[in-house]
Short mmCIF file of C-alpha atoms in Angstrom, two decimals:
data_model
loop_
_atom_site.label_atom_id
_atom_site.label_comp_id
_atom_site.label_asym_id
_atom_site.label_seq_id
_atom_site.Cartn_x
_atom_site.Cartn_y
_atom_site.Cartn_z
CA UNK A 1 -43.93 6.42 -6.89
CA UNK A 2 -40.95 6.45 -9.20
CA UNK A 3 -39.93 3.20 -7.70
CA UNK A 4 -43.19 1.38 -7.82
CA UNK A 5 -43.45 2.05 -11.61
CA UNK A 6 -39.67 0.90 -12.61
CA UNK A 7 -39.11 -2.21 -14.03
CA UNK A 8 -36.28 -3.55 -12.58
CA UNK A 9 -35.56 -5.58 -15.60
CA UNK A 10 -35.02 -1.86 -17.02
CA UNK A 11 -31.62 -1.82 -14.26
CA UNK A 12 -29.81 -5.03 -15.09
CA UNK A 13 -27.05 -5.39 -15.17
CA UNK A 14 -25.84 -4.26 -12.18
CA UNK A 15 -22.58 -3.36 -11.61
CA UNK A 16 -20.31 -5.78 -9.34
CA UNK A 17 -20.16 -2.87 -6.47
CA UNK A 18 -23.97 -2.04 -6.51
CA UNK A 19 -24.60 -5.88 -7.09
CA UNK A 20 -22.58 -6.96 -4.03
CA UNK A 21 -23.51 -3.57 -1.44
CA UNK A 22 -27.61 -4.49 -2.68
CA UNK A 23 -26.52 -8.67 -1.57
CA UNK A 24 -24.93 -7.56 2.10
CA UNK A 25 -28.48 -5.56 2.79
CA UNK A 26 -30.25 -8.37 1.88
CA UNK A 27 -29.91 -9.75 5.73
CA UNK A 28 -31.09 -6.42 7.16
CA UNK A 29 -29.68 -2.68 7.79
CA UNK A 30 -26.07 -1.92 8.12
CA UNK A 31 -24.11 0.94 8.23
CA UNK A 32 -21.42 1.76 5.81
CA UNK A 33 -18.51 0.21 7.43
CA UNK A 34 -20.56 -2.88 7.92
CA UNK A 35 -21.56 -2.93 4.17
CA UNK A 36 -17.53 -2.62 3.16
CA UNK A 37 -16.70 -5.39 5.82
CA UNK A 38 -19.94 -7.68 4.67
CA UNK A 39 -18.72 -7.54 1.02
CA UNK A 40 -14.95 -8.45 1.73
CA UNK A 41 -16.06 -11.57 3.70
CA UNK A 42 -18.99 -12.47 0.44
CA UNK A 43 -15.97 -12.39 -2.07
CA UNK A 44 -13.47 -14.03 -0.17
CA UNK A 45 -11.48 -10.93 0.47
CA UNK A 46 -11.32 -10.44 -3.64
CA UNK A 47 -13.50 -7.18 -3.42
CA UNK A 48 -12.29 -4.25 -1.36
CA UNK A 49 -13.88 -1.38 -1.55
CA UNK A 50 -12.83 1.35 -0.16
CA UNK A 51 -14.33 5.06 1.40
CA UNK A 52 -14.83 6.89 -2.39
CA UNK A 53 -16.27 3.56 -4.06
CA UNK A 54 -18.40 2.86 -1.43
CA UNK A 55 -20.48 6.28 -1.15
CA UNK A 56 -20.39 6.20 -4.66
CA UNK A 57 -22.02 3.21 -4.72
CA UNK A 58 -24.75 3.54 -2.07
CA UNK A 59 -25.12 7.43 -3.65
CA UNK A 60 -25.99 5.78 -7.07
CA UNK A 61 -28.23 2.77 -5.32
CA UNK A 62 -30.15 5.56 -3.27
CA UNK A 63 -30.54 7.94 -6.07
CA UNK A 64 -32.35 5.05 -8.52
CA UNK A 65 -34.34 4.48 -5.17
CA UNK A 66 -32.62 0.49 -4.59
CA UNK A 67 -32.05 1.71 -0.93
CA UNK A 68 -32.75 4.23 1.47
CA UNK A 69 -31.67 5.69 4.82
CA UNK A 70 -33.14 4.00 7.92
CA UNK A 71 -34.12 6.30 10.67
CA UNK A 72 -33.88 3.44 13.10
CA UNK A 73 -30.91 2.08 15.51
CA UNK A 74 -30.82 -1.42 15.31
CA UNK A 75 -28.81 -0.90 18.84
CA UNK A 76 -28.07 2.36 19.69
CA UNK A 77 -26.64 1.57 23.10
CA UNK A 78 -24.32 -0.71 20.90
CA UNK A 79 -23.40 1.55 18.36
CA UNK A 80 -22.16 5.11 16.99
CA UNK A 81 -25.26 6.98 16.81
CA UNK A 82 -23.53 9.51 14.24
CA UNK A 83 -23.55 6.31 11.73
CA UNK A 84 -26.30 6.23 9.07
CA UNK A 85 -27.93 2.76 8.39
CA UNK A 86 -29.34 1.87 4.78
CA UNK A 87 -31.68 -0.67 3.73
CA UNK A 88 -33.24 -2.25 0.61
CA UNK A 89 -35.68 -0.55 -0.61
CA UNK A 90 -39.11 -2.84 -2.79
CA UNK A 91 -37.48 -2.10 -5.94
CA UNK A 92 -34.28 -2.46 -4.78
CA UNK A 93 -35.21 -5.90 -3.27
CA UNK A 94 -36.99 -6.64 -6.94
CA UNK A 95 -33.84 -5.58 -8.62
CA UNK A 96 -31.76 -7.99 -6.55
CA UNK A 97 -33.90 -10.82 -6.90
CA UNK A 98 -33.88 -10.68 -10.55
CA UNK A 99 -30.22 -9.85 -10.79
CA UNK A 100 -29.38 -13.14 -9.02
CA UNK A 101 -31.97 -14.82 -10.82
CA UNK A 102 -29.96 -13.67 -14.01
CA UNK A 103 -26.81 -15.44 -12.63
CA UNK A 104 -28.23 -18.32 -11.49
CA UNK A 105 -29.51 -18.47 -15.35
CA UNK A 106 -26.03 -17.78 -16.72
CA UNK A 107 -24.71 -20.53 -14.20
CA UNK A 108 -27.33 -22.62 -15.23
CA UNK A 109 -26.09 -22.48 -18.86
CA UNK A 110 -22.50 -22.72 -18.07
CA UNK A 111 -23.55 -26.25 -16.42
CA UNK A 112 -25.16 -26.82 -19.59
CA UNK A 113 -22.03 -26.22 -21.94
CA UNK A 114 -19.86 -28.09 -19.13
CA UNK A 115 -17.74 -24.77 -18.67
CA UNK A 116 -17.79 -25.10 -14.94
CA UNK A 117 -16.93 -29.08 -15.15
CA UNK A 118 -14.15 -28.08 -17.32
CA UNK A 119 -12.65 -25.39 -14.85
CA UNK A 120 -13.05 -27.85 -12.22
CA UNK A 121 -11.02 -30.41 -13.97
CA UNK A 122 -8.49 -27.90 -15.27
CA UNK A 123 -7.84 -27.02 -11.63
CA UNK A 124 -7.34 -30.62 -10.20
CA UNK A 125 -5.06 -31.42 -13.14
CA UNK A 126 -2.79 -27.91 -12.24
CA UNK A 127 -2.75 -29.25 -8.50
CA UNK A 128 -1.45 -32.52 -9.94
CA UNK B 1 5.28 9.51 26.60
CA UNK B 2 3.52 9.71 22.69
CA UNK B 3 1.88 6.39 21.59
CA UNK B 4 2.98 6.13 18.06
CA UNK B 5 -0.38 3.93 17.33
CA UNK B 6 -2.62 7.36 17.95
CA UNK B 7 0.20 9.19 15.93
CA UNK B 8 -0.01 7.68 12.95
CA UNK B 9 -3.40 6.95 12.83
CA UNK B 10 -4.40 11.06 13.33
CA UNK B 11 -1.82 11.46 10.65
CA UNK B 12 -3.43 9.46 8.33
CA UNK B 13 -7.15 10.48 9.69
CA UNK B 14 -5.77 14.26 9.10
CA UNK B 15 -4.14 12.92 5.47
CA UNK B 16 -7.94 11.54 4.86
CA UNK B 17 -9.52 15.25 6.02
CA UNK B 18 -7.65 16.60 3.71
CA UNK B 19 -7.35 14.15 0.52
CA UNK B 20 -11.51 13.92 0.65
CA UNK B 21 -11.17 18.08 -1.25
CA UNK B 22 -10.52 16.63 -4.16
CA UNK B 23 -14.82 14.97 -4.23
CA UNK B 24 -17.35 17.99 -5.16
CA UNK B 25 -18.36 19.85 -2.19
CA UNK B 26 -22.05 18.26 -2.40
CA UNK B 27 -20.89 14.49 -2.69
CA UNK B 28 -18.70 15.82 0.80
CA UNK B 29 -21.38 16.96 2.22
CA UNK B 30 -23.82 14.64 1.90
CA UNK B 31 -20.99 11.63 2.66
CA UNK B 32 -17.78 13.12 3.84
CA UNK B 33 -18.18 12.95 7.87
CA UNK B 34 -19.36 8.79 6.79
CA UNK B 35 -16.16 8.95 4.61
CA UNK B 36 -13.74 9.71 7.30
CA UNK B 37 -15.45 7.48 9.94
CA UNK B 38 -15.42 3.96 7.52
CA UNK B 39 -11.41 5.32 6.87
CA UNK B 40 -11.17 5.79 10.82
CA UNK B 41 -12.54 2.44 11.30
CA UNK B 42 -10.14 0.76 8.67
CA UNK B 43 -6.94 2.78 9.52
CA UNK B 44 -7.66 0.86 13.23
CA UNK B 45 -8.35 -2.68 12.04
CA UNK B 46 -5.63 -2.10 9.43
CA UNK B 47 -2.64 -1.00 12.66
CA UNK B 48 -4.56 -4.01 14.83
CA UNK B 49 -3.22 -6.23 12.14
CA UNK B 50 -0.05 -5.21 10.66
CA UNK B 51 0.65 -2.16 12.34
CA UNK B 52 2.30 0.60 9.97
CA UNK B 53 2.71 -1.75 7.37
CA UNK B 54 -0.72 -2.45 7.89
CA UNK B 55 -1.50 1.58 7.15
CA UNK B 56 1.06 1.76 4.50
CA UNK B 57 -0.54 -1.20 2.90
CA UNK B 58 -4.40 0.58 3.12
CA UNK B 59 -2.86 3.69 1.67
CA UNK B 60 -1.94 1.76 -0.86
CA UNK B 61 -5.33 0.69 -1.64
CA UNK B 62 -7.17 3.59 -0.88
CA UNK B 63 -5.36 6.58 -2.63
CA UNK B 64 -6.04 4.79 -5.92
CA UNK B 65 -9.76 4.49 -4.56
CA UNK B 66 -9.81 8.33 -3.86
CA UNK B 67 -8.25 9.51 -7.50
CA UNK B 68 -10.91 7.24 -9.23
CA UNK B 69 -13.49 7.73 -7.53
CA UNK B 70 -13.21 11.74 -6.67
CA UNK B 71 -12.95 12.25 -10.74
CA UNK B 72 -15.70 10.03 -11.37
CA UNK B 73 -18.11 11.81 -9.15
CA UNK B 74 -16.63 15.66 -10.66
CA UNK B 75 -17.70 13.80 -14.09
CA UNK B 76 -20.96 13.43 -12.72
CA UNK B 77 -21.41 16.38 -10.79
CA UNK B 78 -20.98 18.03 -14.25
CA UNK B 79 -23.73 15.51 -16.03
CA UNK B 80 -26.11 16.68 -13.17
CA UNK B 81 -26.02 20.38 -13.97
CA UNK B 82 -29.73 21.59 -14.20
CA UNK B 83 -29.60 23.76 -17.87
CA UNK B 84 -28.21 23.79 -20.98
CA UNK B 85 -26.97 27.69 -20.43
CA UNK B 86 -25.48 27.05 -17.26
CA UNK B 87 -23.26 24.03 -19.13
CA UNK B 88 -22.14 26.02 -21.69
CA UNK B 89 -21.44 29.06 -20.01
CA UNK B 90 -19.66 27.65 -17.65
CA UNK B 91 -17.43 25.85 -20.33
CA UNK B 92 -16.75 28.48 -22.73
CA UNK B 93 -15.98 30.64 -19.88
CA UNK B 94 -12.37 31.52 -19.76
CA UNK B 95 -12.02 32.18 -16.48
CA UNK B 96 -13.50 29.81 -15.22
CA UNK B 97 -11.49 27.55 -17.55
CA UNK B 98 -8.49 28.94 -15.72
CA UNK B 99 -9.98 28.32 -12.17
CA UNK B 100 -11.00 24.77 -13.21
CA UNK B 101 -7.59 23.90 -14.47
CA UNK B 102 -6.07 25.57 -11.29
CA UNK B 103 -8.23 23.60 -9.07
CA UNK B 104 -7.64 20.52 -10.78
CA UNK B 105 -4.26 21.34 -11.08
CA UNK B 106 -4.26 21.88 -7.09
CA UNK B 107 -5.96 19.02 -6.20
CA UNK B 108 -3.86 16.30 -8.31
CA UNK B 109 -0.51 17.79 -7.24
CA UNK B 110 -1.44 18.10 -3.56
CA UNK B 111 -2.56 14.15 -4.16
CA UNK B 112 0.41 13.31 -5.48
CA UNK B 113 2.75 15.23 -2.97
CA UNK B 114 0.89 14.09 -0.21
CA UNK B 115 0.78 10.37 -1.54
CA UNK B 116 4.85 10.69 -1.91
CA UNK B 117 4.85 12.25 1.86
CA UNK B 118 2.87 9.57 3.37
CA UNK B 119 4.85 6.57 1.66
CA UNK B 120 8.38 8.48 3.05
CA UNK B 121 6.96 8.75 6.66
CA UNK B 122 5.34 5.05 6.86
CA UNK B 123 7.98 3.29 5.55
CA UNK B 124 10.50 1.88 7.96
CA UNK B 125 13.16 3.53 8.48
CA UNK B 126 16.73 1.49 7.74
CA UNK B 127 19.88 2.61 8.93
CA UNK B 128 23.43 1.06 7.69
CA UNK B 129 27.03 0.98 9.59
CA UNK B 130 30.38 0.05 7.91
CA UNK B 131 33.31 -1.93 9.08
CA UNK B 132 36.51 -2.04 6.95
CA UNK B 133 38.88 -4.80 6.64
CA UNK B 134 42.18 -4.50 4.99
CA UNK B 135 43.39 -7.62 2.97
CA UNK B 136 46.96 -7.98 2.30
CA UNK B 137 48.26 -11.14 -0.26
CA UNK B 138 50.05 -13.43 1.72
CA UNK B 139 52.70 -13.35 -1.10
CA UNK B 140 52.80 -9.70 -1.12
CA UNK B 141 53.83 -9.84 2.54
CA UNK B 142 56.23 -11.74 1.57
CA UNK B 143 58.17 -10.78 -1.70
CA UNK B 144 56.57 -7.73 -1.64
CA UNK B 145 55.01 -7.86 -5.47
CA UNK B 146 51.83 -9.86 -6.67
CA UNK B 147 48.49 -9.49 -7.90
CA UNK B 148 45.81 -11.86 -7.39
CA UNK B 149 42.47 -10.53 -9.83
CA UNK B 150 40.53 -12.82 -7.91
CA UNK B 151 41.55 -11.48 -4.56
CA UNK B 152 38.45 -9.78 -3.69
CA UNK B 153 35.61 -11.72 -5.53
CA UNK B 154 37.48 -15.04 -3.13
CA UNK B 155 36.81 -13.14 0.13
CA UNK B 156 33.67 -11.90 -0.85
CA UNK B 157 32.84 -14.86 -1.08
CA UNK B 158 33.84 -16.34 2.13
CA UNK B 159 32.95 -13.44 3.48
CA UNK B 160 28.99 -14.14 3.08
CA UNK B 161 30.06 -18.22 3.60
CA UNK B 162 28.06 -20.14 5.91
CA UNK B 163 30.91 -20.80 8.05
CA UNK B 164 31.60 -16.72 8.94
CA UNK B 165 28.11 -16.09 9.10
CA UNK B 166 27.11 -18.77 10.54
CA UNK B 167 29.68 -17.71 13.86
CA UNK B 168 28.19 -14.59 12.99
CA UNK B 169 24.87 -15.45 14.06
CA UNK B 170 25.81 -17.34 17.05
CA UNK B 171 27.92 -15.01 18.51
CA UNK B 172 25.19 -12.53 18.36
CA UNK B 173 22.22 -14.81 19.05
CA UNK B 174 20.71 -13.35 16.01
CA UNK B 175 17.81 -17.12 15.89
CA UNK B 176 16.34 -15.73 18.52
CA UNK B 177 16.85 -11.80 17.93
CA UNK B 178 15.20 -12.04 14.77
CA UNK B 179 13.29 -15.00 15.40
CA UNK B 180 11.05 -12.12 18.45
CA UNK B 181 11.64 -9.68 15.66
CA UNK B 182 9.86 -10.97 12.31
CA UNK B 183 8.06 -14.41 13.94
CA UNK B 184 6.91 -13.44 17.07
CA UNK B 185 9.14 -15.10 18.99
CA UNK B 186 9.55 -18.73 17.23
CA UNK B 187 13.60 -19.29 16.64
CA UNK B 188 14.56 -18.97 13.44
CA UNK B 189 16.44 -21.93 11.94
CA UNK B 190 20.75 -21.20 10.97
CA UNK B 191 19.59 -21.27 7.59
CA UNK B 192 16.98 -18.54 7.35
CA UNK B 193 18.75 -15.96 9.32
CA UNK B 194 22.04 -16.76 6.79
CA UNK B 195 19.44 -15.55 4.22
CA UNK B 196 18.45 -12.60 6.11
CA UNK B 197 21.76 -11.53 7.39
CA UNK B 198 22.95 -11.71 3.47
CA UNK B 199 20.00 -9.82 2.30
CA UNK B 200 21.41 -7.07 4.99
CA UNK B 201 24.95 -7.49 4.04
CA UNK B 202 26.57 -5.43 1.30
CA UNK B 203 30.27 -5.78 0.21
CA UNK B 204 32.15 -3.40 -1.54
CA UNK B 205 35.81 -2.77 -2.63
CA UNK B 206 37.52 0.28 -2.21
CA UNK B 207 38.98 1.08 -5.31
CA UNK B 208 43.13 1.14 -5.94
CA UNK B 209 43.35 -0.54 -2.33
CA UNK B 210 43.68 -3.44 -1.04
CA UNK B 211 40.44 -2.09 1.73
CA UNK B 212 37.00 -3.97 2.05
CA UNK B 213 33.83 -2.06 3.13
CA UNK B 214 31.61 -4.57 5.27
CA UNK B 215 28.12 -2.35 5.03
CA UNK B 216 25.15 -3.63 6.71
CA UNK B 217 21.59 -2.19 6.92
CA UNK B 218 19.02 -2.75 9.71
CA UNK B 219 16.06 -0.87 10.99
CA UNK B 220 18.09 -0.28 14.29
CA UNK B 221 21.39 1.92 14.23
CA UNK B 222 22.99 -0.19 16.65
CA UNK B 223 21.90 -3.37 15.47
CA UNK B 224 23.43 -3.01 12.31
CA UNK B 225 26.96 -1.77 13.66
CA UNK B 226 27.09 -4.50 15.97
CA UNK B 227 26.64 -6.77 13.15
CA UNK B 228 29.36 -4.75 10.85
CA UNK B 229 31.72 -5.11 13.68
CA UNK B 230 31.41 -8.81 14.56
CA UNK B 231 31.11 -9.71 10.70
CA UNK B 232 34.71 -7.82 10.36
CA UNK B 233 36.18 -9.50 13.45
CA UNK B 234 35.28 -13.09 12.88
CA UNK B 235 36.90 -13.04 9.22
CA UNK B 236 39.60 -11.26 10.38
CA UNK B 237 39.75 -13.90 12.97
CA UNK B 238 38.83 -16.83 10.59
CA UNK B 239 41.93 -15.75 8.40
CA UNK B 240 44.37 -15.67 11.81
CA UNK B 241 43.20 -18.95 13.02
CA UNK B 242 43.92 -20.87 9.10
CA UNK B 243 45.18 -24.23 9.32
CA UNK B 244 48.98 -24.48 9.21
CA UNK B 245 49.18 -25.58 5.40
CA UNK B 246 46.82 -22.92 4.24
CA UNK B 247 48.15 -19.78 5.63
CA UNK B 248 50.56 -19.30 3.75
CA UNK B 249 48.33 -18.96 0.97
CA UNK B 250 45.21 -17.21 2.99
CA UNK B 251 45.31 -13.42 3.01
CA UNK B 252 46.23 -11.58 6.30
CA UNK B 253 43.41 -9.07 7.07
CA UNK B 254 42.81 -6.45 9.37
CA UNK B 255 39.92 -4.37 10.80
CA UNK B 256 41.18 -0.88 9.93
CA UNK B 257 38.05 0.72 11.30
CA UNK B 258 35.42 -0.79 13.73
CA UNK B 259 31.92 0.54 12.52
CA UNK B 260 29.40 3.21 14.33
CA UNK B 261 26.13 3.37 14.95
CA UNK B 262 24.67 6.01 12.21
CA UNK B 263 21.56 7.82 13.68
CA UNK B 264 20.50 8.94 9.93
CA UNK B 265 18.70 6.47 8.51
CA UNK B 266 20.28 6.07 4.63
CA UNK B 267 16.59 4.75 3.61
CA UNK B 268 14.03 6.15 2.50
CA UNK B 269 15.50 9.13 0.95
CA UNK B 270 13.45 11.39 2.35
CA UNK B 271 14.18 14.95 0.31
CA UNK B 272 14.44 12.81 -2.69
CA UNK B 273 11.49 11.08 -2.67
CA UNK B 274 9.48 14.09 -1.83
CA UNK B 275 11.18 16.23 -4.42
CA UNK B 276 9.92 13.58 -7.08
CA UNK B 277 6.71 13.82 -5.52
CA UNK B 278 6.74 17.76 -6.27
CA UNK B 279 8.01 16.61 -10.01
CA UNK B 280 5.41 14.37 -10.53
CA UNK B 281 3.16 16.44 -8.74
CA UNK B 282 3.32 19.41 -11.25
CA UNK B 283 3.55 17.37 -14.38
CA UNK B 284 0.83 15.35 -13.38
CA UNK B 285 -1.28 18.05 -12.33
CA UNK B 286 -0.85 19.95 -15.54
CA UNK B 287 -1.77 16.93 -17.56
CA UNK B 288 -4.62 16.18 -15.50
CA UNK B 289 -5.79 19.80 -16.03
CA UNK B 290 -5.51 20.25 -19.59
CA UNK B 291 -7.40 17.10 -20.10
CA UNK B 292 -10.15 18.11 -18.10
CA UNK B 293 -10.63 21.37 -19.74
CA UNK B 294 -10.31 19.13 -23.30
CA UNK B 295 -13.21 17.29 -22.11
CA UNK B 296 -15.34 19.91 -20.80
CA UNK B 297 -14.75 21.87 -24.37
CA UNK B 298 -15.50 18.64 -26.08
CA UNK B 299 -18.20 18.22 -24.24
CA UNK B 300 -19.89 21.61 -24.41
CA UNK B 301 -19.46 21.51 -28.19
CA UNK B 302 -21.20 18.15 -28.55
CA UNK B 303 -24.31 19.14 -26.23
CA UNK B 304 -24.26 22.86 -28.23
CA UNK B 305 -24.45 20.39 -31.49
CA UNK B 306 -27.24 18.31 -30.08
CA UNK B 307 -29.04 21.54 -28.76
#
């Protein structure tokens, strides 16, 4: 109920942790380790996260209802049945929809003042 | 026989156990078991890639995790208390003060000993054996009376020249030795392990004699007297073997004593290190404590003000 009546306007920004664990359930349910793995290969490596920043994270994202605990195994005959899965929750898909939507604006106006032409130029001329 | 993979990983897993005291007992509960598995899981891929320096290196990354992220979720834990009495009883309570600057006290130097601990036990160990050579003016042997300043800086120098090393390194095969060592079995080129063998070399005078100290560290005992020894020998050698013209202005030198393997590693410093830790355990920890009993007061005074 709480989570049908939030705006999720009302949550943005996000945070680049909640931002990036919401983005690596976006494909389906994973399981902590797989969330931590997921957002090292999205960022290249750049984000890390390790034990006490991720439970913080997915603590926070369950408590404003963005994702919940999934009772079900994707394959339990595969897997550590001990291991909890999490997926999006409807708000918490509405709240990363409109938090990429806000990038893709912010890119969109970068484009506009040529900021991201300008870094791209800035970094051929250093290779030269 | 022990398999030193499953040793230091239940080390570190046990390290974990421990370390995850310092998050509120509800945030354990509810994640702690997940915790310890996602750390199980990394400490594996983590010795799968670089082996202990693989560990060392997520130890590195995760202790700052744990200190950030265990305070943050105390700060919260204290946010979420249910009423306004239980807040301010809790903080104007000097006993429990007391107990909340003890545990906090606890927990930060235990963090801090443990972290120093940990670093001393994962970092290879390096162990160092010494030759000595003893250099005699060839115009002292013969009149009896000269000083040369530059004596020792000149065979210091051609000490760590490419020619002594460089017989060094064949003599001992160290391309290939070090080559299986640090490249996984590609040969190492004459140039790169006359880096690495002068990284490992260390040269020191004894003072008011004429006696040099060939020291050299490696992460094997006998390794690095072998190395002493054959270092000592071929400029000893080198020095014998001068061209007609120049010996009678090269220096005659000596090995005086061959070097021994030293079974005690001279790095890291293990009681040192760990008696810092303790230092900067109980200074930390009383820092870390006072502050959070500032901001708890400050805190309770501000919500009283706003009540």
């Amino acid at each position: 109920m709480v989570a049908a009546k939030t705006n999720p306007e009302d949550l943005l920004p996000l945070t680049p942790a909640v931002f990036h664990v919401l983005l690596s359930l976006a494909d389906g349910e994973r399981h902590g380790y797989a969330i931590m793995r997921e957002v090292a290969e999205q960022t290249q490596g750049r984000i890390n996260m390790g034990p006490g920043t991720l439970y913080g994270t997915i603590k926070r994202c369950i408590e404003a209802h963005l994702i919940e605990e999934s009772d079900a195994r994707p394959d339990p005959q595969m897997d550590d049945e001990r291991r909890r899965y999490y997926r999006l929750s409807g708000l918490g898909q509405r709240v990363l929809e409109a938090e990429a939507q806000r990038y893709a604006d912010l890119v969109k106006l970068a484009r506009a003042k040529r900021l991201i032409g300008k870094l791209a130029q800035v970094a051929v001329g250093r290779a030269y | 026989m022990r398999n030193p993979t499953n040793r230091a990983i239940r080390f570190s897993r046990q390290a974990f156990h421990f370390l995850m005291k310092a998050y509120p007992q509800a945030h354990r509960q509810n994640f702690g078991a997940e915790m310890e598995q996602v750390f199980r899981d990394q400490c594996h891929d983590a010795w799968q890639a670089e082996c202990s320096w693989g560990l060392f290196k997520l130890w590195l990354r995760i202790l700052p995790d744990l200190i950030k992220t265990s305070v943050m979720e105390h700060v919260e834990s204290m946010k979420g208390r249910k009423s306004m009495l239980e807040k301010t009883s809790a903080l104007t309570n000097g006993s429990r003060s007391t107990a909340v600057f003890i545990r906090v006290f606890a927990v930060i130097f235990l963090l801090v000993v443990t972290t120093s601990v940990l670093i001393t036990y994962l970092l290879p160990e390096t162990f160092a054996s010494t030759a000595r050579i003893n250099l005699q003016p060839a115009d002292a042997l013969k009149s009896g009376t000269s000083y040369d300043p530059y004596l020792i800086q000149t065979e210091f120098e051609v000490i760590q020249s490419e020619p002594i090393l460089g017989t060094v390194i064949e003599k001992l095969k160290l391309n290939e030795l070090w080559g299986k060592k640090y490249m996984g079995g590609q040969v190492l080129k004459n140039a790169e392990s006359i880096q690495l063998l002068r990284k490992s070399l260390h040269l020191i005078p004894i003072r008011n004699t004429s006696l040099l100290q060939v020291e050299v560290f490696s992460d094997q005992p006998k390794e690095a007297a072998t190395i002493a020894n054959c270092i000592a020998e071929t400029y000893a050698e080198s020095r014998r073997k001068s061209p007609n013209d120049l010996v009678e202005q090269s220096p005659r030198s000596l090995v005086t004593d061959k070097a021994e393997p030293n079974s005690i590693p001279v790095r890291p410093k293990k009681a040192l290190n760990i008696t810092l830790g303790c230092v900067f355990g109980i200074v930390l920890g009383a820092a870390a404590g006072v502050l959070v009993i500032a901001i708890r007061m400050a805190f309770s005074k501000k919500r009283a003000a706003i009540g």
